[in-house]
Tab-separated table of C-alpha atoms in Angstrom:
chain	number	residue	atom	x	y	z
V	1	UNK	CA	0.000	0.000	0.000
V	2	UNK	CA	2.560	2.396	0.871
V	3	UNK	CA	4.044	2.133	-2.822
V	4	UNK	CA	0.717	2.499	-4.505
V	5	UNK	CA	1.951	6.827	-5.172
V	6	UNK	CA	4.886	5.633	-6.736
V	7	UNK	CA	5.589	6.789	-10.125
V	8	UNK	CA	7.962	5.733	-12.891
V	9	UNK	CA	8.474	4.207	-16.485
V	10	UNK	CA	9.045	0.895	-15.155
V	11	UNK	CA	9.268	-0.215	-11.546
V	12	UNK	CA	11.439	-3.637	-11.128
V	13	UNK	CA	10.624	-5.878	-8.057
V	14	UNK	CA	11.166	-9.134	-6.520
V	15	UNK	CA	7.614	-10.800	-6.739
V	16	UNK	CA	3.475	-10.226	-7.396
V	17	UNK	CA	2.659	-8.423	-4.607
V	18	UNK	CA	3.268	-4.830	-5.480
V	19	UNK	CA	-0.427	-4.618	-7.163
V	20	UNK	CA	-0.823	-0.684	-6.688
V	21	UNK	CA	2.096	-0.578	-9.094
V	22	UNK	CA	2.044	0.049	-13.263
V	23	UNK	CA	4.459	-1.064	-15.552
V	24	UNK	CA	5.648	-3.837	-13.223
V	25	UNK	CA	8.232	-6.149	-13.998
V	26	UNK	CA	9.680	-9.043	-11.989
V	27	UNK	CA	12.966	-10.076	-11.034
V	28	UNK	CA	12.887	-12.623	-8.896
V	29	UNK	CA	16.665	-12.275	-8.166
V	30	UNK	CA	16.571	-8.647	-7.565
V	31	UNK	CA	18.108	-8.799	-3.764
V	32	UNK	CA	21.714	-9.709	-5.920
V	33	UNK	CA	21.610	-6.868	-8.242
V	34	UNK	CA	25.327	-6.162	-9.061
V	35	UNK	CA	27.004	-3.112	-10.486
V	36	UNK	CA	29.954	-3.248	-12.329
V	37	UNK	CA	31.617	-0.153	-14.319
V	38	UNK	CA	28.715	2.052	-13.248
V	39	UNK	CA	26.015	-0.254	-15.136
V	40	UNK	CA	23.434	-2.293	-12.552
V	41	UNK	CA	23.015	-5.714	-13.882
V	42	UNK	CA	20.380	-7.893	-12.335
V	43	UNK	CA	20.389	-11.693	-12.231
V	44	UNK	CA	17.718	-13.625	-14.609
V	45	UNK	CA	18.293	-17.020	-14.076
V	46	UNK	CA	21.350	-18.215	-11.717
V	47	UNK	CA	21.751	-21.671	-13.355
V	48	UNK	CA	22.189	-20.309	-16.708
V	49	UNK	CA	24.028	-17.872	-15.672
V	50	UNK	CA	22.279	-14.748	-17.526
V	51	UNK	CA	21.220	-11.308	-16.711
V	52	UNK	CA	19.548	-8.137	-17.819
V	53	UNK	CA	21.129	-4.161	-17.591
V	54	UNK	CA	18.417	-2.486	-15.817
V	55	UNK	CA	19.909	1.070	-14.433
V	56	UNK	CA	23.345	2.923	-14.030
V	57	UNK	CA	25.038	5.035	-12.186
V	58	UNK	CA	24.535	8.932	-12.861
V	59	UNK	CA	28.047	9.889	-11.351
V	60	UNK	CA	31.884	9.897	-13.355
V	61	UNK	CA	31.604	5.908	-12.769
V	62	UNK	CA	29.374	5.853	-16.013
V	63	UNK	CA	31.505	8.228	-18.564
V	64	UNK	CA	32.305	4.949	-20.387
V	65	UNK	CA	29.240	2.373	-20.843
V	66	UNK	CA	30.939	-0.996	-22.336
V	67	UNK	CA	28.439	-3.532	-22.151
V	68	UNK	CA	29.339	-6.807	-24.110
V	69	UNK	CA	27.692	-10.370	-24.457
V	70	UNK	CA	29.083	-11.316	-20.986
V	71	UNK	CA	29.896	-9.355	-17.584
V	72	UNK	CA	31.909	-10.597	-14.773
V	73	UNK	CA	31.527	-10.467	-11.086
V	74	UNK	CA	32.499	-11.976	-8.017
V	75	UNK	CA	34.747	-14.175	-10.556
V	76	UNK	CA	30.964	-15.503	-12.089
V	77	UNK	CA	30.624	-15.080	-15.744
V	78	UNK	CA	27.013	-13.837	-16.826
V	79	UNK	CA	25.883	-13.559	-20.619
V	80	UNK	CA	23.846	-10.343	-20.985
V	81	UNK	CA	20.292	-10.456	-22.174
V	82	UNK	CA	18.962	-7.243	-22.878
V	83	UNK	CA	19.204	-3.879	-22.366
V	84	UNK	CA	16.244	-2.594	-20.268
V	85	UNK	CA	13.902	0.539	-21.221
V	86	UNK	CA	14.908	3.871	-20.013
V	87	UNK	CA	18.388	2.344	-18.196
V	88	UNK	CA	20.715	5.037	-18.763
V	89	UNK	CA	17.651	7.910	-19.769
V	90	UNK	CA	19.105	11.412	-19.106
V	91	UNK	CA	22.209	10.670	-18.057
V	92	UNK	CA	24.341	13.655	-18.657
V	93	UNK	CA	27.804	12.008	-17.453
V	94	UNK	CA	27.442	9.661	-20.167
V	95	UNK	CA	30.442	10.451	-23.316
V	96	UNK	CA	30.845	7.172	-25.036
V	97	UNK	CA	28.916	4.181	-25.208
V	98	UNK	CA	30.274	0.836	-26.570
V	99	UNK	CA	27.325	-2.224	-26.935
V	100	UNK	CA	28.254	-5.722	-28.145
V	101	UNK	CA	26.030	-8.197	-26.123
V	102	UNK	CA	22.945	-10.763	-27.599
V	103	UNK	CA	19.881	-9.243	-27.259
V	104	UNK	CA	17.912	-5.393	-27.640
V	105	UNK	CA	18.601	-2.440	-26.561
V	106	UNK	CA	15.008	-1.308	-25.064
V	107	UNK	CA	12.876	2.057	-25.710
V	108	UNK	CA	14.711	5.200	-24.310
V	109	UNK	CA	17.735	3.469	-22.971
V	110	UNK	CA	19.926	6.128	-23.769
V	111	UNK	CA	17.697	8.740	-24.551
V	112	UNK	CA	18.317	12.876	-23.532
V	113	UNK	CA	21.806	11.607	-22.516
V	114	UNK	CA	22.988	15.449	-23.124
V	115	UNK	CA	26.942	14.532	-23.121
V	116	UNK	CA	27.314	11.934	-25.209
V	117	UNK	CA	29.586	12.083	-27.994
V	118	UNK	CA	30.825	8.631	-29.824
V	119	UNK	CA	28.340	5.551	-30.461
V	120	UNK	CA	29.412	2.101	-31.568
V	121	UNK	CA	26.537	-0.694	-31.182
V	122	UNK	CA	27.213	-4.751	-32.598
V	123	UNK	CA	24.083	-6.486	-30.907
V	124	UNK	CA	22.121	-9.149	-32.073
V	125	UNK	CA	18.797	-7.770	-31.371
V	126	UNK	CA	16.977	-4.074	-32.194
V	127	UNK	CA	17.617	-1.247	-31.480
V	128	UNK	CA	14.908	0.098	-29.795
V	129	UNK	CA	12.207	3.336	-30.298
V	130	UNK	CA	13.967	6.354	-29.067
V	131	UNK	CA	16.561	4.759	-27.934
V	132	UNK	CA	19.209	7.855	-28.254
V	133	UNK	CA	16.398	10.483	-28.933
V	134	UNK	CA	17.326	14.256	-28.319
V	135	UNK	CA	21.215	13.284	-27.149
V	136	UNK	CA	22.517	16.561	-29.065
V	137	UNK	CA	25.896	16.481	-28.653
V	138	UNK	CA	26.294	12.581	-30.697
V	139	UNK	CA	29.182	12.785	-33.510
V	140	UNK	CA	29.781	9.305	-34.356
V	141	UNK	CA	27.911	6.549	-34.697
V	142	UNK	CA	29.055	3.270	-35.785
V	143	UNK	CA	26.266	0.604	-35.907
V	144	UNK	CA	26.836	-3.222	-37.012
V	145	UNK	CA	23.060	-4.846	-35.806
V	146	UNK	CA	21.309	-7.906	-36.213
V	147	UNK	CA	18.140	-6.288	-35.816
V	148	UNK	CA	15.565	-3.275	-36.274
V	149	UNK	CA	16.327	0.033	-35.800
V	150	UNK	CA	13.024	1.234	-34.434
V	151	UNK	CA	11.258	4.474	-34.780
V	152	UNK	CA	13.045	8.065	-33.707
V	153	UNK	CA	15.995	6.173	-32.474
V	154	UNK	CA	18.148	8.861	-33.281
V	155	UNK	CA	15.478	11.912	-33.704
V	156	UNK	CA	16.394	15.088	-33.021
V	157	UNK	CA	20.397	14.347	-32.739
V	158	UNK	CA	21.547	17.661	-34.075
V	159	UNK	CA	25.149	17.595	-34.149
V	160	UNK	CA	26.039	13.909	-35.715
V	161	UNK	CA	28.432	13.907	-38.440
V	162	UNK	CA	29.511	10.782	-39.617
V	163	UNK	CA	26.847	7.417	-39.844
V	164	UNK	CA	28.137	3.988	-40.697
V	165	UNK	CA	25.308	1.465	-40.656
V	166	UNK	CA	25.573	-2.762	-40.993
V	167	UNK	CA	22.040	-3.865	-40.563
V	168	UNK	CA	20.043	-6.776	-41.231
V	169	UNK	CA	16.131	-5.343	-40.306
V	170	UNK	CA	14.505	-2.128	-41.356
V	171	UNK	CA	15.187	0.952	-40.272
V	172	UNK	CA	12.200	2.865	-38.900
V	173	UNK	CA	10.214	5.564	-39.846
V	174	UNK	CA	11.848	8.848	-38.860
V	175	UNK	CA	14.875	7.102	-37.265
V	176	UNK	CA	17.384	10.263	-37.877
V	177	UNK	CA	14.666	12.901	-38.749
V	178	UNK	CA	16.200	16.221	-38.258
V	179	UNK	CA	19.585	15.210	-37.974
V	180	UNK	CA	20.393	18.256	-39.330
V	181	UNK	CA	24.864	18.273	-39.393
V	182	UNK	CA	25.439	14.993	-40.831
V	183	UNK	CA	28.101	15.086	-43.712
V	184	UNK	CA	28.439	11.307	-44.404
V	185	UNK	CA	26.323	8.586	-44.415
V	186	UNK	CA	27.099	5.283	-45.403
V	187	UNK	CA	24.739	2.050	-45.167
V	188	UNK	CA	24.119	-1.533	-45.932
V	189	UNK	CA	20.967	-2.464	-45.036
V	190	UNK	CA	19.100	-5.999	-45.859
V	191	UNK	CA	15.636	-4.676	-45.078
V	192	UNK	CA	13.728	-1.500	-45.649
V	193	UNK	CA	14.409	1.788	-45.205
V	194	UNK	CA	10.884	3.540	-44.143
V	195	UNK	CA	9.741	6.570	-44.177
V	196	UNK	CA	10.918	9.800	-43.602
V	197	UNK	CA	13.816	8.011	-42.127
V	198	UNK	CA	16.669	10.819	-42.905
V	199	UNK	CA	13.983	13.557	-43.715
V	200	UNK	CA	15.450	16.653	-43.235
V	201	UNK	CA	18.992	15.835	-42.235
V	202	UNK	CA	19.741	18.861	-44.867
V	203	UNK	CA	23.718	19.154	-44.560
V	204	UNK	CA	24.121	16.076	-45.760
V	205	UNK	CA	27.012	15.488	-48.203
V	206	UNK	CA	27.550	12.188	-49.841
V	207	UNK	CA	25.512	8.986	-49.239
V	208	UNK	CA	26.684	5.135	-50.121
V	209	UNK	CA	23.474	3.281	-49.828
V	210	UNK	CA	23.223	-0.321	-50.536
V	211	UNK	CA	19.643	-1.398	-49.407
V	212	UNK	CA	17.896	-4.765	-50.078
V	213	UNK	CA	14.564	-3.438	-49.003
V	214	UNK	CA	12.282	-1.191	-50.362
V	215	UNK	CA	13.017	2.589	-49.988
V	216	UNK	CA	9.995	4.174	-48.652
V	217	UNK	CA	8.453	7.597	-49.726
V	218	UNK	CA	10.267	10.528	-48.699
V	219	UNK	CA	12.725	8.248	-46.808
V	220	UNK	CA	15.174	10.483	-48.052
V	221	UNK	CA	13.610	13.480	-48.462
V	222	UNK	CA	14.695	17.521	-47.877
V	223	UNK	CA	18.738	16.623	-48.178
V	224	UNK	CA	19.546	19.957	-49.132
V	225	UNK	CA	23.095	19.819	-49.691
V	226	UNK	CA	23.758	16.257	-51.039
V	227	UNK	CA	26.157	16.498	-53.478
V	228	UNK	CA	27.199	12.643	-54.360
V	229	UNK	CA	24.561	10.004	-54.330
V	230	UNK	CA	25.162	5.853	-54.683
V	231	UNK	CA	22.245	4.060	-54.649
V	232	UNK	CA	22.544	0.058	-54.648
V	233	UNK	CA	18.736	-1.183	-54.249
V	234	UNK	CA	17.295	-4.484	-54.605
V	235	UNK	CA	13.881	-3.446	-53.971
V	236	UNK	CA	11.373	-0.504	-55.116
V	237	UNK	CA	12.548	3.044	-54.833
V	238	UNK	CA	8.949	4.687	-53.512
V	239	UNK	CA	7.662	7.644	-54.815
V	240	UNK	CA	9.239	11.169	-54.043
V	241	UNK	CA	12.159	9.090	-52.328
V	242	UNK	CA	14.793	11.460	-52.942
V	243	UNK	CA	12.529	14.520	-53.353
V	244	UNK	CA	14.046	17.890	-53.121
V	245	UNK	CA	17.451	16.671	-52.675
V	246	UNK	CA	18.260	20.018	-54.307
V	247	UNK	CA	22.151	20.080	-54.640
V	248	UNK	CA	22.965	16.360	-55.580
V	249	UNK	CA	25.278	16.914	-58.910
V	250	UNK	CA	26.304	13.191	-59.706
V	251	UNK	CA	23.609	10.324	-58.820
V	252	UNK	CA	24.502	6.642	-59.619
V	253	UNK	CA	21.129	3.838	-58.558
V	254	UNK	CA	21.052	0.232	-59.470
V	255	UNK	CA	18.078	-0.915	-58.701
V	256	UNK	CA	16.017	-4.267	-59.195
V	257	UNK	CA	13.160	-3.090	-58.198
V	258	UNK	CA	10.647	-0.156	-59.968
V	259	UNK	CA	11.225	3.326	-59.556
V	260	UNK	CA	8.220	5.269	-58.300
V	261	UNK	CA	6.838	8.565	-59.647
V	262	UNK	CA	8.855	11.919	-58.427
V	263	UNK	CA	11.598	9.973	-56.735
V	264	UNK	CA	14.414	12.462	-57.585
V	265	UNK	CA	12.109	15.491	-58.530
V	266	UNK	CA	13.548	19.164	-57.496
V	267	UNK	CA	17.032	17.240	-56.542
V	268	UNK	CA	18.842	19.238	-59.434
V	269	UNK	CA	21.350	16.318	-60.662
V	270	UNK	CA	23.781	16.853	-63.271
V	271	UNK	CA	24.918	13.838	-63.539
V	272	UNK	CA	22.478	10.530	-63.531
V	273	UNK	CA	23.129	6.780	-64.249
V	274	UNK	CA	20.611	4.279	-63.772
V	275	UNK	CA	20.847	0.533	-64.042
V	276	UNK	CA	17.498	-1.301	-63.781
């Protein structure tokens, strides 16, 4: 009862008898949650050996995040699961994150994290919605995922400059809408790319693209100063695409799939050569 004024995005606890509580979730194995490097691990299942990230700390121990596939403590080797909703959410010690472990990386994990600066992610799950939303001061991001990249996982990140993507799901509607100071982008994607997914990231320079997927409408779309385009598509290239890419001078697309109706209008190319 005395819990039932509680509020939070998720509240962890050790059985079913905090009723007054929303967005429960149980860990029966709370009581040994460890911390190690300023990231709070708790226990899943002690036989096999596995646990979840749940929380950090939000003092200098957490500059660094490094979470891999296992974590060691008390000389007990734990795989790592997943990467809990909101764990590291407006943390503002936060500069560099480094991710390498099995599972997802849940909604908001790392979201409003004002200080953050250098990104490298190689998990074997999604990434998750939100999941770096509104961290501002993000220049590098390096992601090699076995997953999706989920919707507005990087809105709103106004100072990136350099995006190299390995994926193998679909990357979200408005995932990096409004990045608006990245100068390279560079994927390979075996799924689709949806819409609105780089709308508006309008300093944009060159982009290497090599997509299985479809390409959504307006995926692309309002990349004002795109100069150099390579497009390597297996799927459809949706209308108005590329729309009002106004600055791209040399555009080279292979594509096996159609090409819809005003995918490159108003994107003032010089040069074009299309293989279909």
């Amino acid at each position: 009862t005395n819990y039932a004024i509680v509020k939070g995005n998720i509240h962890y606890v050790s059985n079913d008898q905090y009723t007054n509580l929303d967005n429960v979730i149980i860990y029966p194995y709370l009581s040994s949650l460890f911390t190690v490097d300023g990231v709070k691990y708790v226990p899943i299942s002690p036989s096999d050996r596995t646990c979840n990230v749940i929380d950090c700390e939000y003092d200098s121990t957490s500059l660094f995040i490094n979470i891999g596939e296992t974590i060691s403590f008390q000389g007990i080797a734990m795989r790592v699961m997943e990467i809990m909703p909101y764990t590291c959410s407006g943390n503002n010690q936060i500069c560099k994150v480094f991710i390498s472990h099995s599972g997802s990386i849940g909604e908001q994990a790392f979201s409003n994290c004002d200080n953050l600066v250098t990104i490298e992610v190689s998990n074997k799950g999604d990434i998750g919605a939100q999941v770096f939303y509104d961290c501002n001061n993000i220049k590098t991001i390096n992601i090699s995922n076995q997953g999706h990249i989920k919707e507005k996982a990087f809105y709103n990140c106004n100072n990136i400059e350099n995006i190299k993507i390995a994926n193998n799901g679909d990357i979200a509607q408005l995932t990096f809408y409004n990045c608006r100071n990245i100068k390279t982008l560079s994927i390979s994607n075996d799924g689709k790319i949806h819409q609105e997914a780089f709308h508006n990231c309008d300093t944009l320079e060159f982009a290497h693209i090599n997509n299985t997927g479809d390409i959504e409408n307006y995926a692309f779309h309002k990349l004002g100063c795109v100069k150099k385009m390579i497009v390597s598509n297996q799927g459809n290239v949706k209308d108005m695409a590329f729309r009002n890419c106004g600055k791209v001078d040399t555009l080279i697309i292979t594509s096996d799939g159609n090409i819809g109706n005003e995918a490159f209008y108003a994107s003032g190319i010089q040069y074009l050569y299309v293989n279909n």
